[in-house]
Coordinates of C-alpha atoms in Angstrom, one line a residue:
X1 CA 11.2 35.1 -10.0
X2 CA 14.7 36.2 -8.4
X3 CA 16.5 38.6 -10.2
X4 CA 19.4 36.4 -11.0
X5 CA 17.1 33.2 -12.0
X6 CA 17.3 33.0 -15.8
X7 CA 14.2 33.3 -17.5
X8 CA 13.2 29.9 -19.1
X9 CA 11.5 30.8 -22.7
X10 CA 8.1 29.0 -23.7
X11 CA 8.5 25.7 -25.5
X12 CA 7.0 25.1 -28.8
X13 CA 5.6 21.6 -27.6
X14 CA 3.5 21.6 -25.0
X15 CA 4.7 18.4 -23.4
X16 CA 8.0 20.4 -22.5
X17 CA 6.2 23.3 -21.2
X18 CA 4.2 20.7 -18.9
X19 CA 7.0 18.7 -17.7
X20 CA 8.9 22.0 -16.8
X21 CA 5.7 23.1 -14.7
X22 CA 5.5 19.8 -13.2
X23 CA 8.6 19.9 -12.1
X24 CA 8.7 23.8 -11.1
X25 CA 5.6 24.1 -9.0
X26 CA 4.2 20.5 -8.8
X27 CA 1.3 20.7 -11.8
X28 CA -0.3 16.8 -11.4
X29 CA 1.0 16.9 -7.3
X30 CA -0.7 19.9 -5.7
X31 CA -4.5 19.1 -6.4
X32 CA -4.9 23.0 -6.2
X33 CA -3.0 23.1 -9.6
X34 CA -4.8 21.7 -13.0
X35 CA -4.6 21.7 -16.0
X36 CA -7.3 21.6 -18.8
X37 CA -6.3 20.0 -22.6
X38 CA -8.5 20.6 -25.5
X39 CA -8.1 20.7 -29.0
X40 CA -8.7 23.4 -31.9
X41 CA -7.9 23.8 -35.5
X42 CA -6.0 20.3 -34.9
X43 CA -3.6 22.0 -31.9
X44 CA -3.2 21.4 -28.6
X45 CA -4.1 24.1 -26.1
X46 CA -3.1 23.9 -22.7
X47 CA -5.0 25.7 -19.9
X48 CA -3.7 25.8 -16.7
X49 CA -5.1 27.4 -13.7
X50 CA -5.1 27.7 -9.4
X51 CA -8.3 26.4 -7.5
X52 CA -9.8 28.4 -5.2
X53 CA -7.8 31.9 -6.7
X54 CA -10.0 32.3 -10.0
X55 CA -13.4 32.2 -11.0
X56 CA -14.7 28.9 -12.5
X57 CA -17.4 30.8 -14.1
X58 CA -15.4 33.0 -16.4
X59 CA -13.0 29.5 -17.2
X60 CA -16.1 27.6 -18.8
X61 CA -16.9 30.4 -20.5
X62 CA -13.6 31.2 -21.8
X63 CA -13.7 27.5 -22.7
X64 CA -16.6 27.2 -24.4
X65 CA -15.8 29.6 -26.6
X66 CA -12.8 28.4 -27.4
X67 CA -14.0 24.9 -28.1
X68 CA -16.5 26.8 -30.8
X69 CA -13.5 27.5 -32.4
X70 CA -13.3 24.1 -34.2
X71 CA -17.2 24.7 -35.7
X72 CA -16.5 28.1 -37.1
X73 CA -13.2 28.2 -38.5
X74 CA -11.1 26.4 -40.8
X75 CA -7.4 28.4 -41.2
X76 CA -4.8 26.3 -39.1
X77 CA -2.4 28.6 -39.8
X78 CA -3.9 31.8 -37.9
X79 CA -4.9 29.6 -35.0
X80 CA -3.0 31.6 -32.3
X81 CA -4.5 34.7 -33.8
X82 CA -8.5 33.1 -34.0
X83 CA -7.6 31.8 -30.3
X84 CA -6.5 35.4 -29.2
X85 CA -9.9 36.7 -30.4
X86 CA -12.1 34.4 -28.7
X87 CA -11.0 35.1 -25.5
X88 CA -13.9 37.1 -24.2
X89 CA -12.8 39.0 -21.4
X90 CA -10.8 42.7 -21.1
X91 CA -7.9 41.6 -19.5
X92 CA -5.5 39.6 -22.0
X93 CA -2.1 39.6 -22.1
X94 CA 0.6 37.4 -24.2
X95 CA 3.3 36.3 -21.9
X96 CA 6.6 34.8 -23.4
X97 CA 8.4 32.9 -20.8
X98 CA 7.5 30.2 -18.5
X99 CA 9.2 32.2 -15.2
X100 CA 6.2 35.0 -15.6
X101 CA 3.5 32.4 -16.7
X102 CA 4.3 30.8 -13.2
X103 CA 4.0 34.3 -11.4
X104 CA 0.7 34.7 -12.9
X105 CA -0.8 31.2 -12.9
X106 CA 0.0 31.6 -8.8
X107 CA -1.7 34.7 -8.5
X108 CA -4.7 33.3 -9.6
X109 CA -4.5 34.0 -13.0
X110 CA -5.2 31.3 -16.0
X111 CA -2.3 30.6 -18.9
X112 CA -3.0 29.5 -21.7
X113 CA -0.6 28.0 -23.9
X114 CA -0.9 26.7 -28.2
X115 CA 0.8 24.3 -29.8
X116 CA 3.5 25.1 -32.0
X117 CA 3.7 28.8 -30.3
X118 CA 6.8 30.3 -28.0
X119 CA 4.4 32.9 -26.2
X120 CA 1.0 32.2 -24.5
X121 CA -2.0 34.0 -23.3
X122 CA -2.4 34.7 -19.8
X123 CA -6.1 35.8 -18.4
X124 CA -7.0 37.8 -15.7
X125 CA -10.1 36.0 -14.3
X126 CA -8.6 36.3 -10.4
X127 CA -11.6 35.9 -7.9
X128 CA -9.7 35.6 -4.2
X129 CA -11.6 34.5 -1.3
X130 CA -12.7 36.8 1.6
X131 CA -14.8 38.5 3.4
X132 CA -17.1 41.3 2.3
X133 CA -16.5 45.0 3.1
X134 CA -18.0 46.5 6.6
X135 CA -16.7 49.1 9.2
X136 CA -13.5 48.5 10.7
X137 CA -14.3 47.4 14.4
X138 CA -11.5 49.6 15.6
X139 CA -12.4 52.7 13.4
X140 CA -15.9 53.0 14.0
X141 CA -18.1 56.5 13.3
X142 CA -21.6 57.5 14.4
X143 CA -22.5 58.9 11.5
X144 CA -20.5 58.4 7.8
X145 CA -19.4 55.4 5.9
X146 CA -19.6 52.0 6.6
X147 CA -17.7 50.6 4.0
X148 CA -14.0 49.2 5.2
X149 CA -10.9 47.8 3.4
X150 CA -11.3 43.8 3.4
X151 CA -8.1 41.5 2.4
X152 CA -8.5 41.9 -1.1
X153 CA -6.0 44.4 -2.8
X154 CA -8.1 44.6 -5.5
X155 CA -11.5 45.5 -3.9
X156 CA -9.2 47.8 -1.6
X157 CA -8.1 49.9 -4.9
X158 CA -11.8 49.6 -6.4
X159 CA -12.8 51.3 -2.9
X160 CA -10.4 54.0 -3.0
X161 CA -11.0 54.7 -6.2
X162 CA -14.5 55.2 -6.3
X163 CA -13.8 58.3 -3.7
X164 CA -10.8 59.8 -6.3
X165 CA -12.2 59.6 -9.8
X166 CA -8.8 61.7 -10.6
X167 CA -7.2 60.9 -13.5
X168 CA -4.0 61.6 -12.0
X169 CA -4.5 58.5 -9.0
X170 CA -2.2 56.4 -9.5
X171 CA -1.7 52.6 -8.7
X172 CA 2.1 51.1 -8.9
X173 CA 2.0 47.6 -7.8
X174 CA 5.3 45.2 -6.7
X175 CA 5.7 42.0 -6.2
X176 CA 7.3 41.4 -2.7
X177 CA 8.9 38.3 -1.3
X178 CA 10.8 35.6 -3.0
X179 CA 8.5 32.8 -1.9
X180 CA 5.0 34.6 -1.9
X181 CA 5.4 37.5 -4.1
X182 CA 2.9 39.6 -2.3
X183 CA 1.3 42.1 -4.3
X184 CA 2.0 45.7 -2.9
X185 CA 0.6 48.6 -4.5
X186 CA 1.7 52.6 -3.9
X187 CA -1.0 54.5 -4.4
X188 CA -0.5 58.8 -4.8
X189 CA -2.0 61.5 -7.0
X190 CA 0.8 62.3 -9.5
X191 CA 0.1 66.1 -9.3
X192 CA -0.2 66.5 -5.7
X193 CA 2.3 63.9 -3.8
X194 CA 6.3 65.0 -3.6
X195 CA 7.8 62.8 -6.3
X196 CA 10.7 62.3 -4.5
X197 CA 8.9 60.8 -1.7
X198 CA 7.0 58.6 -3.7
X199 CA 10.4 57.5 -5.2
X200 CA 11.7 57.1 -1.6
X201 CA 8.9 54.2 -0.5
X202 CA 8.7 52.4 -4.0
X203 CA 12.9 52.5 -3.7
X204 CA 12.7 51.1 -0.2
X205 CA 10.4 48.7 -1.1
X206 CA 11.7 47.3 -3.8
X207 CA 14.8 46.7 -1.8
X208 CA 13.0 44.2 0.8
X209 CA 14.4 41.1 0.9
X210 CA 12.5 38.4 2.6
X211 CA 11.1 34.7 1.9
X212 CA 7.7 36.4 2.5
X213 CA 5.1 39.0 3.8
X214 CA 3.3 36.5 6.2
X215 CA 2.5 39.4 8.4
X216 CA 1.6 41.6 5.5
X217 CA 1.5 45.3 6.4
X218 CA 3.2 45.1 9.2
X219 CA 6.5 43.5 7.9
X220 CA 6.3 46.0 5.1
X221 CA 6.5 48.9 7.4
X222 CA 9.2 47.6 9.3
X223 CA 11.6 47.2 6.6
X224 CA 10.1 50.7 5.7
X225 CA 10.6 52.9 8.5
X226 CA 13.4 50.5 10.5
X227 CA 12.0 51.7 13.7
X228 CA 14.3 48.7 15.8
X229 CA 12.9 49.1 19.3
X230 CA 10.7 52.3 19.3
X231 CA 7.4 51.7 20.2
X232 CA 6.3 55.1 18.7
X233 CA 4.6 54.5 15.5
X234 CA 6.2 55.5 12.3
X235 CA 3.0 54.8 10.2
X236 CA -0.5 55.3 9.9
X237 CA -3.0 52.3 9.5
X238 CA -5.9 52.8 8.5
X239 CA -9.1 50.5 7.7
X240 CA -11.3 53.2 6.7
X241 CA -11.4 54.1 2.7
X242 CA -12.7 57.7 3.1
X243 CA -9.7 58.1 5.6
X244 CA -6.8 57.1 3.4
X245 CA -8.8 59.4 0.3
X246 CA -8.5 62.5 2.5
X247 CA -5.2 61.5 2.8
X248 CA -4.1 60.4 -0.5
X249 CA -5.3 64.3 -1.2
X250 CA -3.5 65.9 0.9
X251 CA -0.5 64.1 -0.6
X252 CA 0.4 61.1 1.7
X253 CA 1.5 58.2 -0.2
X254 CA -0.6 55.0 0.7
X255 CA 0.6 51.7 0.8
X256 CA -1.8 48.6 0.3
X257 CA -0.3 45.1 1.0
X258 CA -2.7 42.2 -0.7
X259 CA -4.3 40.0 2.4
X260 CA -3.6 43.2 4.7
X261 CA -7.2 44.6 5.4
X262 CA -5.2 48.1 6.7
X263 CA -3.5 50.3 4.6
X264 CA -0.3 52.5 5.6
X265 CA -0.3 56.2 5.6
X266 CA 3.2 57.8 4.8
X267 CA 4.4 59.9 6.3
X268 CA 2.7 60.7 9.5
X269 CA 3.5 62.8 12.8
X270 CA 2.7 62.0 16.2
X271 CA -0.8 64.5 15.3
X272 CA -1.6 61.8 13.0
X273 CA -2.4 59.5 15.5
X274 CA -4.4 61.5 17.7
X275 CA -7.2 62.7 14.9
X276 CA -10.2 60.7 14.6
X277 CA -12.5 60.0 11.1
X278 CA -15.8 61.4 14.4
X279 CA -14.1 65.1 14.3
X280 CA -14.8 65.7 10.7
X281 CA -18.2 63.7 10.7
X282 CA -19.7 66.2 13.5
X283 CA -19.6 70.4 12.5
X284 CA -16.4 72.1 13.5
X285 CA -17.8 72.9 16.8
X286 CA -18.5 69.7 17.9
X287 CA -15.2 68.5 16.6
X288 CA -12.9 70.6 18.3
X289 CA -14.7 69.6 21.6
X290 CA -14.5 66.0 20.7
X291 CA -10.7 66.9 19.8
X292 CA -10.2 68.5 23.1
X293 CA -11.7 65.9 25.4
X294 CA -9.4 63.3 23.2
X295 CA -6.5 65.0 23.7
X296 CA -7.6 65.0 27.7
X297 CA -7.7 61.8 27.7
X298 CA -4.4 60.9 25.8
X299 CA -2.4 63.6 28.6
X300 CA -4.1 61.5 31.2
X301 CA -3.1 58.0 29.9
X302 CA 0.6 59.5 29.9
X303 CA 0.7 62.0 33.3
X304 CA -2.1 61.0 35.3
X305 CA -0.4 58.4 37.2
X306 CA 2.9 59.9 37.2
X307 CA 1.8 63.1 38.9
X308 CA -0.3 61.0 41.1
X309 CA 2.6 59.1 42.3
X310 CA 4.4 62.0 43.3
X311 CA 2.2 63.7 44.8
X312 CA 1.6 60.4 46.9
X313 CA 5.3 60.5 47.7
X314 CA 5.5 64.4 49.0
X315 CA 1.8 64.7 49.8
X316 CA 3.7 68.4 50.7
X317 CA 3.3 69.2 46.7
X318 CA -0.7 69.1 47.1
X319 CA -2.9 71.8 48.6
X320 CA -4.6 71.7 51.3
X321 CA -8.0 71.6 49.5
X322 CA -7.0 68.5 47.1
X323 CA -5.0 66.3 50.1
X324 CA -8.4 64.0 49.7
X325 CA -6.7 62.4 46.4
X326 CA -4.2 61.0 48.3
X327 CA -4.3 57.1 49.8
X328 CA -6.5 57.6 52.7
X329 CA -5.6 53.6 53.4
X330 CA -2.2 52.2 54.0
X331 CA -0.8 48.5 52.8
X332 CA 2.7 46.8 53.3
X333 CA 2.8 47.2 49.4
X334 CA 4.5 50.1 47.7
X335 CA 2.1 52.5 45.8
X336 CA 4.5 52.4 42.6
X337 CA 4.3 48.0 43.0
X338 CA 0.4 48.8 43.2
X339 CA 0.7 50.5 40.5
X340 CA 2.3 48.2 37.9
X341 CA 0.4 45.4 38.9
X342 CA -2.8 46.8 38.0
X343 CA -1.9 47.9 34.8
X344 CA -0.6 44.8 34.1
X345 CA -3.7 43.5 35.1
X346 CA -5.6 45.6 32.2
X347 CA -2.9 44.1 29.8
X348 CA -4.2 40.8 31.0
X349 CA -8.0 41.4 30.4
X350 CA -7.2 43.1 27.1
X351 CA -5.1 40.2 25.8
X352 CA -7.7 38.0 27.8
X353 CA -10.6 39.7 25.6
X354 CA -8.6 39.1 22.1
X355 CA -8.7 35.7 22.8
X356 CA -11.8 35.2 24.0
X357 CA -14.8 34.1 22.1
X358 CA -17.0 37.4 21.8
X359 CA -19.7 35.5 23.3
X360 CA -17.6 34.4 26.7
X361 CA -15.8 37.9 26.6
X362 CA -18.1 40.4 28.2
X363 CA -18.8 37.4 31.2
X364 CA -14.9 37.6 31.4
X365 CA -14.8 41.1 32.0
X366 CA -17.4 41.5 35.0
X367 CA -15.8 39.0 36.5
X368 CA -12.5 40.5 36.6
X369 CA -13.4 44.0 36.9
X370 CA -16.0 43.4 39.9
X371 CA -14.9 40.2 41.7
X372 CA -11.3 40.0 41.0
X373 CA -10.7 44.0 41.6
X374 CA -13.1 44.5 44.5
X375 CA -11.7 41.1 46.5
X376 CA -8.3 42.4 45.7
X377 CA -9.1 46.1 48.1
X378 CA -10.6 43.9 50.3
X379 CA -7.9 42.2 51.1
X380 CA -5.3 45.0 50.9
X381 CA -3.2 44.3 47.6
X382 CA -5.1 47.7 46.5
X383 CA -5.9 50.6 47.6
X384 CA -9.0 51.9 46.3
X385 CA -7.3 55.2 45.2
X386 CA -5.2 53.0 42.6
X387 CA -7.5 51.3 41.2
X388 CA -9.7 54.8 40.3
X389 CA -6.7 56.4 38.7
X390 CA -5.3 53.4 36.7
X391 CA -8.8 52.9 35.3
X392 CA -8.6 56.6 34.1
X393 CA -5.3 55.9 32.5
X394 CA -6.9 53.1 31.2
X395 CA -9.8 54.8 29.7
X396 CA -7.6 57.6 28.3
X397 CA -5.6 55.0 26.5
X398 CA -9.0 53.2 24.7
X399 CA -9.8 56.8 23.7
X400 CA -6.6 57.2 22.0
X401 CA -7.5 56.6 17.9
X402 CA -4.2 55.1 17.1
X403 CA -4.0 51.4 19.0
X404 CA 0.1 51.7 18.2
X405 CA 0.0 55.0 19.9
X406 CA -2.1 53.9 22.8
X407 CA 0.7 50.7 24.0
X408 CA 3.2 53.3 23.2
X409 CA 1.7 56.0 25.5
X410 CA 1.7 53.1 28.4
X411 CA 5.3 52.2 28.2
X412 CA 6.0 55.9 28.8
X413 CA 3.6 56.2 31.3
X414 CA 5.0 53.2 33.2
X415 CA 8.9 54.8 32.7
X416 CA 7.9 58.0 34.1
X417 CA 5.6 56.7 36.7
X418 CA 9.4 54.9 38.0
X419 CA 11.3 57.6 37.5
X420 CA 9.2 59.3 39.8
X421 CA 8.7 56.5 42.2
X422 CA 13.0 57.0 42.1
X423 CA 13.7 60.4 42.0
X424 CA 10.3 62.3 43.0
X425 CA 9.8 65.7 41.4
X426 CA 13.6 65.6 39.7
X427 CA 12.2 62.5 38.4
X428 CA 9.2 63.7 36.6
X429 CA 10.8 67.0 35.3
X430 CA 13.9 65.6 33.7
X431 CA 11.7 62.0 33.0
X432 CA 9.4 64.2 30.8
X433 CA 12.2 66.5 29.5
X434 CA 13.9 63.2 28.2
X435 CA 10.9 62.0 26.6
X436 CA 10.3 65.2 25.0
X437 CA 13.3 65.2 23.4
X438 CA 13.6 61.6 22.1
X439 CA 10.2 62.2 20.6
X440 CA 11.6 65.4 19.1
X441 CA 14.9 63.3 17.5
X442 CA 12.5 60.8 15.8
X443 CA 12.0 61.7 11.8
X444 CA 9.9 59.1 9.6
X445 CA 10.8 59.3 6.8
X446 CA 12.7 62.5 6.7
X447 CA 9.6 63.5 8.6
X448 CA 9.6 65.7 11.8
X449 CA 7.8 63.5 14.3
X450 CA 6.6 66.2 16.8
X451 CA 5.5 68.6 13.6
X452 CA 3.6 71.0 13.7
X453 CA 4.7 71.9 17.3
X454 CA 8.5 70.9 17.0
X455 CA 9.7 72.5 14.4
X456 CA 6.7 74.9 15.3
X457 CA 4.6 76.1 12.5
X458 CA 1.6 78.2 14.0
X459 CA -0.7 78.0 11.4
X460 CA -1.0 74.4 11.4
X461 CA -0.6 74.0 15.1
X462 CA -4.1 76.0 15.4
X463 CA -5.5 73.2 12.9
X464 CA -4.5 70.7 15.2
X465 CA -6.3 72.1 18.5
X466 CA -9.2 73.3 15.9
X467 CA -11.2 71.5 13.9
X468 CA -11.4 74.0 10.5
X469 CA -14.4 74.1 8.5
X470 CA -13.4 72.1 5.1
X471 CA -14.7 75.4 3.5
X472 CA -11.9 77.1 5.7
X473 CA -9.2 74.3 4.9
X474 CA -7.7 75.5 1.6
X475 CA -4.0 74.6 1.9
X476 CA -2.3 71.1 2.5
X477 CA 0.0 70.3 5.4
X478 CA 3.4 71.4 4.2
X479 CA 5.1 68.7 5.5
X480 CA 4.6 66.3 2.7
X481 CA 5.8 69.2 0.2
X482 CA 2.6 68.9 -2.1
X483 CA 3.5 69.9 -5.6
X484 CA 0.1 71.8 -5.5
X485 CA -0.5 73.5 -2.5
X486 CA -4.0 74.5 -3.0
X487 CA -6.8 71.9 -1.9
X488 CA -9.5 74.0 -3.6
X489 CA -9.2 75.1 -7.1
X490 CA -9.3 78.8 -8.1

């Protein structure tokens, strides 16, 4: 319901109340729609409910003992309160106009409306189809978890939930879009998240205006963050339930978008993309390594090529002893054109192997990667120096936890790699100096992107290169101001 649609009160006969839903959402038209008409204490009751969105099971048993009503009582004039009784599940509410019943009957839930009576019942017996919950693909672990957030907000919450029992966990849910009134829910701990940031996302949320969340998460965090053109992510996702807990403590603010098997993560810094669930499933000492060879390869999906480039272009930069990593072939085809079209080429095979069945996908791959690339430096498109490094960059990119991140880090690497290509060694000083300081000027919400290391904050710089024991780890990050700063209590 819009905010300037007038709220249409419950009629006392129940013909009324079925034209008006006949009319409204096409009761009798939409086969998915139906409505069940039964008699008690000489009254009408209506029962309308959504195919496919609730669970048949709980409606005949709601109905039976409804229909038991007529054998066991005799007092017409307590009907609505005899009815209220028998309805034999925990989630009842009464609901007094016909704009809300609608809200609710397309969620899934069942009204139920008496004769004679200006409010009805409506009953929570939602049962949504999907899928049942398993590790995210993209968030996998060797050792932890297997669970994963499925499309289903409210197996999502039961999931979370289960790894907080804190009585201060809180769930806020919106509606969200005037055509599919998406559920959205903003999940915090009340003692531990900034209040005023939780403010801030349920303001800007409840500001969205849009027919509807199609794209679920996704359009939620673009009206959230307004990032415009930046490929840089603003936002966290996250499939992984013992991920957005640690979070939730540490007092993020998680958003959860109904069909959306990914959550969002506010706010985040560029660091939050580059940690992985495998640090803090392996002892500290493993994790920092693990850390450190990640971060190795993220710097070489954005230098590598870059640096390569230029040192191609004034092999006078190179020592004598590394001269070997130059082109040690020469083709008609500029090194920089090489270079594009190769990456381009692992844009191809990645979108290639999205759409491919899974079965047909690995086939797809040899065949590009041996015949296509190997006939390609025979015939002189590639050099065979090109091909090595671009696969590195490449490899650096898939190691890269945050997918977002990963594109991002390629679109950078592709503008320095030409700046270079341009300008040579002026090129990749004041390339990188430019993109240092772009990433410096980008705040999410009111957030520091480049934080802990600009502004610098030693102490939780050194937890970024170092994975802490959690035995070690007693205060939260301050930039999400935690009203409690302690994570263990005293």
């Amino acid at each position: 319901m819009t905010t300037t649609e007038k709220k249409v009160p419950i009629f006392a006969n129940l013909a009324d109340n079925e034209a008006y839903l006949k009319e409204k959402i096409g009761i009798g038209t939409s086969f998915d729609l139906g409505i069940r008409k039964v008699y008690i204490l000489k009254k009408e009751v209506n029962i309308y409910y959504c195919n496919g969105l609730c669970d048949t099971q709980y409606l005949i048993e709601l109905l039976k003992q409804i229909v038991q009503i007529n054998d066991k009582e005799r007092q017409t004039a307590q009907a609505k309160q005899i009815l209220e009784n028998r309805l034999v599940h925990q989630q009842v509410s009464s609901v007094d106009n016909l704009n809300e019943a609608i809200d609710k009957l397309l969620s899934g839930l069942i009204v139920i409306l008496l004769e004679g009576e200006t409010s009805g019942f409506i009953v929570d017996v939602r049962s949504y189809p999907g899928r049942q919950p398993q590790e995210p693909d993209t968030e996998k672990v060797v050792r932890g978890a297997r669970d994963g957030y499925v499309e289903n907000i409210i197996v999502n919450t039961a999931l979370t939930r289960r790894r907080i029992r804190d009585e201060r966990l809180r769930f806020e849910i919106i509606q969200v879009g005037e055509r599919s009134k998406t559920d959205v829910c903003i999940a915090y701990i009340k003692d531990v998240a900034d209040p005023g940031l939780v403010e801030l996302v349920k303001k800007e949320i409840q500001q969205i205006k849009i027919d509807g969340l199609t794209m679920g998460d996704k359009t939620i965090e673009e009206f959230l963050v307004k990032q415009g053109y930046n490929p840089y992510p603003l936002v966290r996702y996250t499939e992984r339930p013992d991920v957005a807990a640690t979070h939730l403590l540490e007092g993020h603010v998680i958003i959860m978008v109904d069909t959306s098997p990914s959550v969002i993560i506010t706010p985040t810094t560029f660091f939050h993309h580059v940690q992985h669930a495998e640090e803090y499933r392996q002892n500290p000492a493993v994790g920092t390594f693990v850390r450190w060879v990640r971060f190795l390869g993220i710097l070489a999906s954005l230098f590598l090529l870059p640096l390569w480039v230029l040192f191609v272009l004034d092999p006078s930069l190179l020592p004598e002893k590394l001269s070997y990593i130059g082109p040690n072939k020469h083709t008609n085809i500029p090194v920089i054109v090489q270079i594009f079209i190769a990456d381009f080429g692992i844009e191809f095979l990645r979108m290639a192997a999205i759409h491919t069945p899974t079965p047909l996908s690995t086939a797809m791959g040899l065949i590009a990667a041996v015949l296509i690339g190997q006939i390609a430096i025979d015939v002189g498109l590639f050099v065979p120096e090109v091909i090595l490094y671009v696969a590195v960059a490449a490899i650096g990119s898939f190691a890269t936890p945050s997918y977002e991140l990963s594109i991002a880090n390629k679109i950078a690497r592709l503008a320095l790699a030409l700046a270079v290509a341009v300008f040579k060694v002026p090129g990749l000083v004041i390339g990188t100096t430019v993109y240092l300081i772009w990433l410096v000027r980008i705040r999410s919400l009111n957030t520091p992107y480049l934080w802990p290391f600009i502004p610098f904050d030693p102490a939780a710089f050194l937890q970024i290169l170092v994975r802490r024991s959690v035995a070690g780890t007693t205060v939260r990050p301050s930039i999400v101001h935690p009203q409690n700063q302690q994570k263990q209590p005293t």
